[in-house]
mmCIF file of C-alpha atoms in Angstrom:
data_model
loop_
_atom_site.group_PDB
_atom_site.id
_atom_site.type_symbol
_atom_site.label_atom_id
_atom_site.label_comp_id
_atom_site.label_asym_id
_atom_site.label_seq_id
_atom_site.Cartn_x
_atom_site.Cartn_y
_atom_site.Cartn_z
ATOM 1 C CA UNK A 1 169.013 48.743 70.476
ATOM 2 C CA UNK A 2 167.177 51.458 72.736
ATOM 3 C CA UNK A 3 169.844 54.065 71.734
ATOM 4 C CA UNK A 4 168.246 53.339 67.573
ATOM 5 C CA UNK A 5 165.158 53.515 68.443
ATOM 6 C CA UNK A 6 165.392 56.496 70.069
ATOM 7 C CA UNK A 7 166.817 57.982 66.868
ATOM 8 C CA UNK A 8 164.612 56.454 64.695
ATOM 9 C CA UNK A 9 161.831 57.684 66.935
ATOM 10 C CA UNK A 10 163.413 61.555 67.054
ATOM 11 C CA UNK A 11 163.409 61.140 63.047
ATOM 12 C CA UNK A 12 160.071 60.167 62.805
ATOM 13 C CA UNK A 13 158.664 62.539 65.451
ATOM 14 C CA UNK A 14 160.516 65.389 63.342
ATOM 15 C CA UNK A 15 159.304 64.358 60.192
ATOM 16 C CA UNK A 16 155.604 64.517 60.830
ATOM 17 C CA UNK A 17 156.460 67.620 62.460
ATOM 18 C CA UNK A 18 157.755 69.165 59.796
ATOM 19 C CA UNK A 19 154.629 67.654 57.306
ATOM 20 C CA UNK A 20 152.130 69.121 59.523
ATOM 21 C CA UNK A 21 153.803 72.422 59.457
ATOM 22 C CA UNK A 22 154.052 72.311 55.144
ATOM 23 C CA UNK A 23 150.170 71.098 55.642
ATOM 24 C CA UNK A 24 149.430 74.337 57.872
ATOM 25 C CA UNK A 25 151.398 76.628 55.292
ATOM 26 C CA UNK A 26 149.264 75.071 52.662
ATOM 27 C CA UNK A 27 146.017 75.416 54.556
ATOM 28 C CA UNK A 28 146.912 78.954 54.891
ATOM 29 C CA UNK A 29 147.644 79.493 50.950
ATOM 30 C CA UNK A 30 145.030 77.395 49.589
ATOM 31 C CA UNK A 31 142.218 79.602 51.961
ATOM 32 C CA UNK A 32 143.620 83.468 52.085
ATOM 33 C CA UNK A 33 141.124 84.648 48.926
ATOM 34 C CA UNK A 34 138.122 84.128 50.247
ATOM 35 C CA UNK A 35 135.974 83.341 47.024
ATOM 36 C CA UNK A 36 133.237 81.364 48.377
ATOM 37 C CA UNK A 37 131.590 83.896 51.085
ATOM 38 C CA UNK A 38 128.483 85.214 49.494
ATOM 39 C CA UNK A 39 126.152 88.242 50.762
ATOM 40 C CA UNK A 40 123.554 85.831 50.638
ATOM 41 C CA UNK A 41 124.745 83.179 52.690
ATOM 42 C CA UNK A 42 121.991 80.895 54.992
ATOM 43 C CA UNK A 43 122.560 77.954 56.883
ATOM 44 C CA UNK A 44 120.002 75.183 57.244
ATOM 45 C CA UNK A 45 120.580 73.216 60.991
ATOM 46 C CA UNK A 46 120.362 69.587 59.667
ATOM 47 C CA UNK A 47 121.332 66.563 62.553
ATOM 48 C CA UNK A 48 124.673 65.748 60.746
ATOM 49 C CA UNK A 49 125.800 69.091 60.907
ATOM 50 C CA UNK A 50 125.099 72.909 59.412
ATOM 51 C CA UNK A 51 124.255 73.311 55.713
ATOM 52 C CA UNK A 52 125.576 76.057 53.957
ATOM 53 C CA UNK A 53 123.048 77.191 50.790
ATOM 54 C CA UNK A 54 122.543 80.523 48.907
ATOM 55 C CA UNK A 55 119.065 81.564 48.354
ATOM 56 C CA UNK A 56 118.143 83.848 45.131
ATOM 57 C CA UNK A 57 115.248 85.351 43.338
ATOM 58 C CA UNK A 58 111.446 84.448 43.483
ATOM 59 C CA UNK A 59 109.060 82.234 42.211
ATOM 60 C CA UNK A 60 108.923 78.724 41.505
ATOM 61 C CA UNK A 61 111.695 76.619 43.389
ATOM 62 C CA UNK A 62 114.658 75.228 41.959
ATOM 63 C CA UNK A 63 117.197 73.811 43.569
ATOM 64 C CA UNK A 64 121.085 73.216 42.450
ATOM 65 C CA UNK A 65 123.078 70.444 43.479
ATOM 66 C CA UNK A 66 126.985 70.663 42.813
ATOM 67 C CA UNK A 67 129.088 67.238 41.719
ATOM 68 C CA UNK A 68 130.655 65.187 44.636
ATOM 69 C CA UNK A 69 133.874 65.692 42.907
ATOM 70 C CA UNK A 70 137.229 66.987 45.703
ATOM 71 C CA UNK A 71 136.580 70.700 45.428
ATOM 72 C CA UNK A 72 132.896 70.480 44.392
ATOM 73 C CA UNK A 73 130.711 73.212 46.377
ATOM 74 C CA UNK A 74 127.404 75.475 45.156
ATOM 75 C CA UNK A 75 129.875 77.661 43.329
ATOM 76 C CA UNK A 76 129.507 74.761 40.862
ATOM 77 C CA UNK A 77 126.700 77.261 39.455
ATOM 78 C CA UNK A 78 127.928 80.660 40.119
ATOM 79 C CA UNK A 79 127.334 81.602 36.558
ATOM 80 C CA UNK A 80 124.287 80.458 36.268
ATOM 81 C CA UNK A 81 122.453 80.917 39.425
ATOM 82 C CA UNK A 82 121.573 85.031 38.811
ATOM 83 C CA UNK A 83 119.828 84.749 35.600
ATOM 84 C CA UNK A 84 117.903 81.770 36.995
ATOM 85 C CA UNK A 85 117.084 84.034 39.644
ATOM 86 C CA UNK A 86 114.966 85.800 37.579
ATOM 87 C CA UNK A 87 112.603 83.383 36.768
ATOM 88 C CA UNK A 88 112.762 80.953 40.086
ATOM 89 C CA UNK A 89 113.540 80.503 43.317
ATOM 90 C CA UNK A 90 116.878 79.120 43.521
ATOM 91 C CA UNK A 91 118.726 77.057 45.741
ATOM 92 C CA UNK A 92 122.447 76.716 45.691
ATOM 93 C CA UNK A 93 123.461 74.360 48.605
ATOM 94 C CA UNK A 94 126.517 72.994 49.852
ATOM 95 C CA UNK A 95 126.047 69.346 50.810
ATOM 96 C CA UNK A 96 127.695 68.035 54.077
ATOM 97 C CA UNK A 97 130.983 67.491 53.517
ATOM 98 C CA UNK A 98 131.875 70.040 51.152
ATOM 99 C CA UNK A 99 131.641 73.706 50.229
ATOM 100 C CA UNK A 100 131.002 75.955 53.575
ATOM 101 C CA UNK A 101 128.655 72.835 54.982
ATOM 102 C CA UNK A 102 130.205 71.160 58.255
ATOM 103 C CA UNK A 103 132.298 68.495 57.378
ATOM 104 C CA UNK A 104 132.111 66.090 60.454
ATOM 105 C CA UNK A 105 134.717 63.207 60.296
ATOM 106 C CA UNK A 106 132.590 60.275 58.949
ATOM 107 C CA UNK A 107 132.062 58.046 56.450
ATOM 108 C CA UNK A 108 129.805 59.680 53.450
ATOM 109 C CA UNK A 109 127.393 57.744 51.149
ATOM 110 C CA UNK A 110 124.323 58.189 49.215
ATOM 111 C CA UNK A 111 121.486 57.154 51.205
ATOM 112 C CA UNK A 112 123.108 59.878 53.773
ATOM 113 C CA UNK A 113 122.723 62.672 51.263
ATOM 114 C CA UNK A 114 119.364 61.390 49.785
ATOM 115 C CA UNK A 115 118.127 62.073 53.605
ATOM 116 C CA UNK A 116 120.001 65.468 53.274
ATOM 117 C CA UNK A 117 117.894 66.132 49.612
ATOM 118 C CA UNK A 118 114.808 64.993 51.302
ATOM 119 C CA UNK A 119 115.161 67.067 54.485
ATOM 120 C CA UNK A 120 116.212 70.275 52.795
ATOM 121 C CA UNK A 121 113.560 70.309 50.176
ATOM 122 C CA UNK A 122 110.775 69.452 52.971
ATOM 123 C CA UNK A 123 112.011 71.895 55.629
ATOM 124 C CA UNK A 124 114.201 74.932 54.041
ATOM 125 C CA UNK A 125 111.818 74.789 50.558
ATOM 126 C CA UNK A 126 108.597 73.794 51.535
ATOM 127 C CA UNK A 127 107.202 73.254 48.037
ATOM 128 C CA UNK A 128 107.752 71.101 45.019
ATOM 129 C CA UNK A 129 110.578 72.077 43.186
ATOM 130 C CA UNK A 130 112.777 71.332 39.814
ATOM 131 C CA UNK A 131 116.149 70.346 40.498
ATOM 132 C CA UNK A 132 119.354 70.363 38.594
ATOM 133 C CA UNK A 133 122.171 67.866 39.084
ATOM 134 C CA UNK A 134 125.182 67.344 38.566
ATOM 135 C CA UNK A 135 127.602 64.021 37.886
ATOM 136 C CA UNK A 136 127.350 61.793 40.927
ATOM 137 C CA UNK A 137 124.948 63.819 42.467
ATOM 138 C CA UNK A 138 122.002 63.275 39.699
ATOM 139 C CA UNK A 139 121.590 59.713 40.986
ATOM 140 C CA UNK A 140 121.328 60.547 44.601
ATOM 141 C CA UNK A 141 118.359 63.213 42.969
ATOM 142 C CA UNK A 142 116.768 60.411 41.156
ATOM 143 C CA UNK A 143 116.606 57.770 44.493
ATOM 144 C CA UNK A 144 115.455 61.303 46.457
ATOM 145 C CA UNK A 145 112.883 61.527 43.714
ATOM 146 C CA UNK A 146 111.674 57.527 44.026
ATOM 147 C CA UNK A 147 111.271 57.830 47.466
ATOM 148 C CA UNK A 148 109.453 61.073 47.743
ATOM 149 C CA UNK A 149 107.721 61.856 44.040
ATOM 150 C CA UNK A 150 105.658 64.553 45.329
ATOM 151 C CA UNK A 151 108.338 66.935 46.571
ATOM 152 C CA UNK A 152 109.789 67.266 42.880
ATOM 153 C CA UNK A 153 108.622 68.469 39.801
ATOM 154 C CA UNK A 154 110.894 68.372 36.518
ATOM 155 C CA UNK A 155 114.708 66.962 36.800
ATOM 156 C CA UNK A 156 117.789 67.884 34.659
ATOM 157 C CA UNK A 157 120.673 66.253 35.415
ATOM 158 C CA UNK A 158 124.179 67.316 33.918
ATOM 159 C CA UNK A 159 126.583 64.923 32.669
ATOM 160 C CA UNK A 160 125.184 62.051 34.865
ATOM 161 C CA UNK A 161 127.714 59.621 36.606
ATOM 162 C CA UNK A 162 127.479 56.167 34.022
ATOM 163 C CA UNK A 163 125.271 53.461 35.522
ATOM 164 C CA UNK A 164 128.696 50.993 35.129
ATOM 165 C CA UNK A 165 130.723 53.254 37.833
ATOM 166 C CA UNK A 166 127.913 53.786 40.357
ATOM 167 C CA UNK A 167 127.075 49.902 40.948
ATOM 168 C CA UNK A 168 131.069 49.472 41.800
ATOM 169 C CA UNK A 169 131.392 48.630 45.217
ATOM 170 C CA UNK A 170 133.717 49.370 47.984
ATOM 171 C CA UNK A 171 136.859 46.624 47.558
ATOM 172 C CA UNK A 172 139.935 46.148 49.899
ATOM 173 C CA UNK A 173 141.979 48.516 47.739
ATOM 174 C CA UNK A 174 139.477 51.448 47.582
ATOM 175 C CA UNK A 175 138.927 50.764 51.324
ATOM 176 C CA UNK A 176 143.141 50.769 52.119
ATOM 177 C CA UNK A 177 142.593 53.999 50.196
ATOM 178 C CA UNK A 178 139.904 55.680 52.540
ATOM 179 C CA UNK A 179 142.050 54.990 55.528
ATOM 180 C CA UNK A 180 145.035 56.168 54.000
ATOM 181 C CA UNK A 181 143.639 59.353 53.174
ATOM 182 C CA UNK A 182 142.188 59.578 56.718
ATOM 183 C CA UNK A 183 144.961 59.590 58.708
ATOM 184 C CA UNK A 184 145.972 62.957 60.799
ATOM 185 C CA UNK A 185 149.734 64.020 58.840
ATOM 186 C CA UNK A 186 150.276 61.875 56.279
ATOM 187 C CA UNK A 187 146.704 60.973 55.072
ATOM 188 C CA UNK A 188 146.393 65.187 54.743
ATOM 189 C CA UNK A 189 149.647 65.833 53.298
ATOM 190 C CA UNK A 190 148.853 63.200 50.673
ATOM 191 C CA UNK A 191 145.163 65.006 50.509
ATOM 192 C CA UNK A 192 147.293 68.283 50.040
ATOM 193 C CA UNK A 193 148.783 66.967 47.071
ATOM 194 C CA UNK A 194 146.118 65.790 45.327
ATOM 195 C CA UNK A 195 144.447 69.417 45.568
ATOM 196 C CA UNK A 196 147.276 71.281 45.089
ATOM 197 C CA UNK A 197 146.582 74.072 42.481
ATOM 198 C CA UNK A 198 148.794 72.218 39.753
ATOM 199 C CA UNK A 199 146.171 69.131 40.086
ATOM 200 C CA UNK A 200 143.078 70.980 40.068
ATOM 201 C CA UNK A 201 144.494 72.983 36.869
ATOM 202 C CA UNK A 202 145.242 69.166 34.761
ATOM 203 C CA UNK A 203 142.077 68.000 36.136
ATOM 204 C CA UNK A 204 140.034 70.730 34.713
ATOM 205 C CA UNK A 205 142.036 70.680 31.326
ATOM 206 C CA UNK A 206 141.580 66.809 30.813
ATOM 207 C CA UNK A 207 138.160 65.958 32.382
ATOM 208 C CA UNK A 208 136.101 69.510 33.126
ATOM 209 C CA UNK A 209 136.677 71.872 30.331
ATOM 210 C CA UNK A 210 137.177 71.550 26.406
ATOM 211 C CA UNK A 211 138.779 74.032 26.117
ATOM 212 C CA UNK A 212 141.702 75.513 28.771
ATOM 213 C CA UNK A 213 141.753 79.195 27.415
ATOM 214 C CA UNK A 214 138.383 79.649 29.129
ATOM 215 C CA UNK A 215 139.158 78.596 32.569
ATOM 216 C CA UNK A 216 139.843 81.004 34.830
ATOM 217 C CA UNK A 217 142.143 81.122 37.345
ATOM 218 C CA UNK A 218 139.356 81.873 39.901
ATOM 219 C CA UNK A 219 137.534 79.063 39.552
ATOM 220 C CA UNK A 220 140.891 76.996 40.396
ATOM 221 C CA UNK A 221 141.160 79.150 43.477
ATOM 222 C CA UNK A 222 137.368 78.151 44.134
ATOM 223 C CA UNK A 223 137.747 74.666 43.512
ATOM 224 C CA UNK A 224 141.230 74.251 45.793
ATOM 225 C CA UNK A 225 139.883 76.756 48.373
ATOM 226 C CA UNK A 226 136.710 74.423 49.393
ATOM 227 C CA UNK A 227 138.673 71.681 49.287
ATOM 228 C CA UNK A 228 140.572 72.656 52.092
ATOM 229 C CA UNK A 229 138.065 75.268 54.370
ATOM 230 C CA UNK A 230 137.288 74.391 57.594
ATOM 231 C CA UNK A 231 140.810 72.652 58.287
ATOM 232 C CA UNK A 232 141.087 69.721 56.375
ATOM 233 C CA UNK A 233 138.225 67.747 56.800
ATOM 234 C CA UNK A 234 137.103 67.982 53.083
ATOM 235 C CA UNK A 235 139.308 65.001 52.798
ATOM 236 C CA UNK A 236 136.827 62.673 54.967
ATOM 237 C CA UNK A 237 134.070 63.090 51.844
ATOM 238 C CA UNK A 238 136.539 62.652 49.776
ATOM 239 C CA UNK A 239 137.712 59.791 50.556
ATOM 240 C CA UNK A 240 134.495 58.337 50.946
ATOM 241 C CA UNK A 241 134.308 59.464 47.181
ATOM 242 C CA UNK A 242 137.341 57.848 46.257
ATOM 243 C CA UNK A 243 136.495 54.931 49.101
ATOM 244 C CA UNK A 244 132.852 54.095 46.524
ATOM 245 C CA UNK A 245 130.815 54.663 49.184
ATOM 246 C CA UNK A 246 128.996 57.203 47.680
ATOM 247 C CA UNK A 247 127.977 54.659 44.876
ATOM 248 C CA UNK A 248 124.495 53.031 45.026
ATOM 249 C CA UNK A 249 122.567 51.128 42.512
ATOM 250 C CA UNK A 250 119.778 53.244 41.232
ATOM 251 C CA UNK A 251 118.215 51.082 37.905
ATOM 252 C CA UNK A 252 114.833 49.944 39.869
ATOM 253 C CA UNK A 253 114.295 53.840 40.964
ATOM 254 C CA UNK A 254 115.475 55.274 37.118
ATOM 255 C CA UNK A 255 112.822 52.679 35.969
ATOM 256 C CA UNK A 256 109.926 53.923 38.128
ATOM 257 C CA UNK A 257 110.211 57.253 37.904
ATOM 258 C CA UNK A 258 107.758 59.263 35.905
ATOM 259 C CA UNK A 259 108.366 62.790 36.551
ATOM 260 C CA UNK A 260 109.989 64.678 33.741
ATOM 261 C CA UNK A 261 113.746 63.832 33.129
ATOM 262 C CA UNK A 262 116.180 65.812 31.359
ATOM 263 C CA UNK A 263 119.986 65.218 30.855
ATOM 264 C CA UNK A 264 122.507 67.587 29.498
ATOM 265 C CA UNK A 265 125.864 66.113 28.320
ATOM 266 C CA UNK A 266 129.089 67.776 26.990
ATOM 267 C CA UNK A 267 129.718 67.278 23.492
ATOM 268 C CA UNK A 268 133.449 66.272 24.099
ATOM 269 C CA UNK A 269 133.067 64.403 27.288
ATOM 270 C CA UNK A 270 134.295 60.875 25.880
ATOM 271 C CA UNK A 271 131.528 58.661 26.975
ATOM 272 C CA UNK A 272 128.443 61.227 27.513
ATOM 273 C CA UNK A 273 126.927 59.262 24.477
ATOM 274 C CA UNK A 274 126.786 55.873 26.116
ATOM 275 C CA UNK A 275 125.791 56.863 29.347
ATOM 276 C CA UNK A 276 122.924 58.839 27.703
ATOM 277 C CA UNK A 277 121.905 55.640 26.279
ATOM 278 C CA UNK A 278 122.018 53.618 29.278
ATOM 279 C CA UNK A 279 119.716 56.102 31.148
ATOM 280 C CA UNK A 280 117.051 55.958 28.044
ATOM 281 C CA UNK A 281 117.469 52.201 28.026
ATOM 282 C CA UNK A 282 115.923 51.887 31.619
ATOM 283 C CA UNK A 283 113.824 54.952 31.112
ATOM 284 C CA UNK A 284 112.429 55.624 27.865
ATOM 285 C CA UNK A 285 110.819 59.291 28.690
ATOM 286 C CA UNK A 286 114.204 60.777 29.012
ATOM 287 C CA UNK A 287 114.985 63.593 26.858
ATOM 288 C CA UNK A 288 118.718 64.949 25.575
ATOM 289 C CA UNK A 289 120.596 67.751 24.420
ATOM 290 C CA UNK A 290 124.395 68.292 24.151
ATOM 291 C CA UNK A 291 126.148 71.328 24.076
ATOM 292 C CA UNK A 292 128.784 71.766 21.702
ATOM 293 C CA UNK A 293 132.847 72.160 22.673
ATOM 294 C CA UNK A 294 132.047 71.335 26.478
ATOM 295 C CA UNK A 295 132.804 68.497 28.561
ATOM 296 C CA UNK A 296 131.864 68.143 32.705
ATOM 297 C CA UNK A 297 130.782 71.455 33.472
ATOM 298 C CA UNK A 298 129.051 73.231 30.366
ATOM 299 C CA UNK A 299 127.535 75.320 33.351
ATOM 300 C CA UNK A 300 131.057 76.822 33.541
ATOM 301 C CA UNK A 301 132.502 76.731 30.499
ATOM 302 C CA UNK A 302 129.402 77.911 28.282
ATOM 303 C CA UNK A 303 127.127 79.367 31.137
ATOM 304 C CA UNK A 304 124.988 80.721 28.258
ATOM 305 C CA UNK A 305 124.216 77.459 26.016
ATOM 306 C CA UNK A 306 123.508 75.968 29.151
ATOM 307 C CA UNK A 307 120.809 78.583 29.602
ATOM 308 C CA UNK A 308 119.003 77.993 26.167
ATOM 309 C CA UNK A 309 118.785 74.188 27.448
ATOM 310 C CA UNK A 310 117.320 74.717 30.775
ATOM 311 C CA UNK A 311 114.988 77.500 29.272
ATOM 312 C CA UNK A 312 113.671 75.482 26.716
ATOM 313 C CA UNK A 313 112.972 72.127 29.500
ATOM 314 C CA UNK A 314 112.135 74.140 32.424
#
């Protein structure tokens, strides 16, 4: 009896072994091109940890908040955030747990980043400002908003997260899930997997882009290198994504809210037409546009008809 468990023990001891040195190799692919480091590059000390954000251009603020999407980081906006430069102030910042930010080992959720919003805007900004949004993150803007109205000014959100997904709550499966995904060798080879280039590349031809002949190959780089910089403790916010944690019921602060609202939806994205009408149900004063031949990032697949949008609103 001893004698097998010995072996069984030597197997097992090898095995993880020999995943943690395929999850080092991978580490080591998935960060060599460096795309995220930026000339401009500032870090704001929060009490959770440093804050990576990019700072361009002058006059009134604006500040750009990526999707809470694996991979998601301020280079969400890289296409945008020059010729917005011209006109404002602009923002681009990481949020903890993803991009260049820290990414302490920790449970993520909204209320955490809507005291992230609220610090960031009062200490590293210092005035009002407009703020675009994207997916999950446009709710966390619009409970940031309720609870501090005089910090913000007009709001665009992109391709909001429905109102349906966000009131889901965390259940034993999504939970099993979290810790799964948590655990030292196995939880990050399965993490490795998941943002591997190959899933990154079907995730941005069935859910990001409508079309795959204008994706380019760096922003697959992007999106798999800041999923795994910093070792790989992108996987604790993600599975906090995948965990619902980040999800928070926001219909009594979309109701009260009577700043300027603005969403932007891709034409193609499957249900950007029903979630636009939720949003107007509970808050009338919301105006639309849609850009053609686009689905979850129109910011990156048709930087320019984005643009004319946010021109036009802002």
């Amino acid at each position: 009896m001893n004698k097998n468990i010995k072996i069984i023990s030597a197997i097992i001891s090898s095995s993880l072994a020999t995943i943690h040195l395929l999850n080092r190799m991978i580490y080591a692919a998935a960060t060599k091109n460096d795309i995220l480091s930026n000339i401009e590059d500032q870090y704001y000390e929060w009490r959770f940890g440093k804050i990576h954000y990019v700072k361009k251009g002058s006059g009134k603020p604006l500040l750009l908040v990526h999707d809470l999407t694996v991979g998601s980081s301020g280079y969400e906006f890289h296409k945008i955030i020059n010729q917005l430069s011209k006109q404002y102030e602009v923002y681009a910042i990481d949020l903890l747990g993803y991009g260049l930010s820290d990414k302490p080992n920790m449970t993520y959720t909204s209320f955490l980043y809507v005291q992230l919003l609220t610090d960031f805007i009062k200490t590293v900004i210092g005035k009002k400002t407009d703020i675009i949004a994207t997916g999950d993150t446009s709710s966390i803007a619009i409970v940031t908003c309720h609870n501090n109205p005089e910090v913000f000014n007009k709001l665009v959100f992109i391709n909001p997260q429905s109102l349906y997904q966000l009131n889901l709550i965390p259940t034993k499966r999504t939970k099993t899930l979290k810790i799964l995904i948590d655990l030292p060798v196995i939880g990050t080879f399965i993490f490795n997997i998941i943002t591997s280039k190959y899933s990154f590349l079907q995730t941005f031809r069935k859910y990001y882009f409508s079309k795959s002949s204008l994706l380019k190959k760096r922003d697959l780089l992007a999106y798999r290198e800041a999923s795994h910089i910093y070792d790989y403790n992108s996987k604790y916010s993600f599975s906090s994504h995948i965990g619902r944690y980040m999800n928070f019921n926001i219909l009594h602060a979309l109701k009260e809210i009577n700043h300027s609202m603005f969403i932007i939806t891709g034409n193609d994205k499957s249900d950007n037409k029903s979630i636009t009408e939720n949003y107007i149900y509970y808050n009338s004063s919301i105006e639309t546009a849609n850009i053609p031949k686009t689905r979850q990032y129109p910011h990156l697949e048709k930087p320019e008809k984005l643009l004319d949008q946010l021109e036009i609103f802002l």
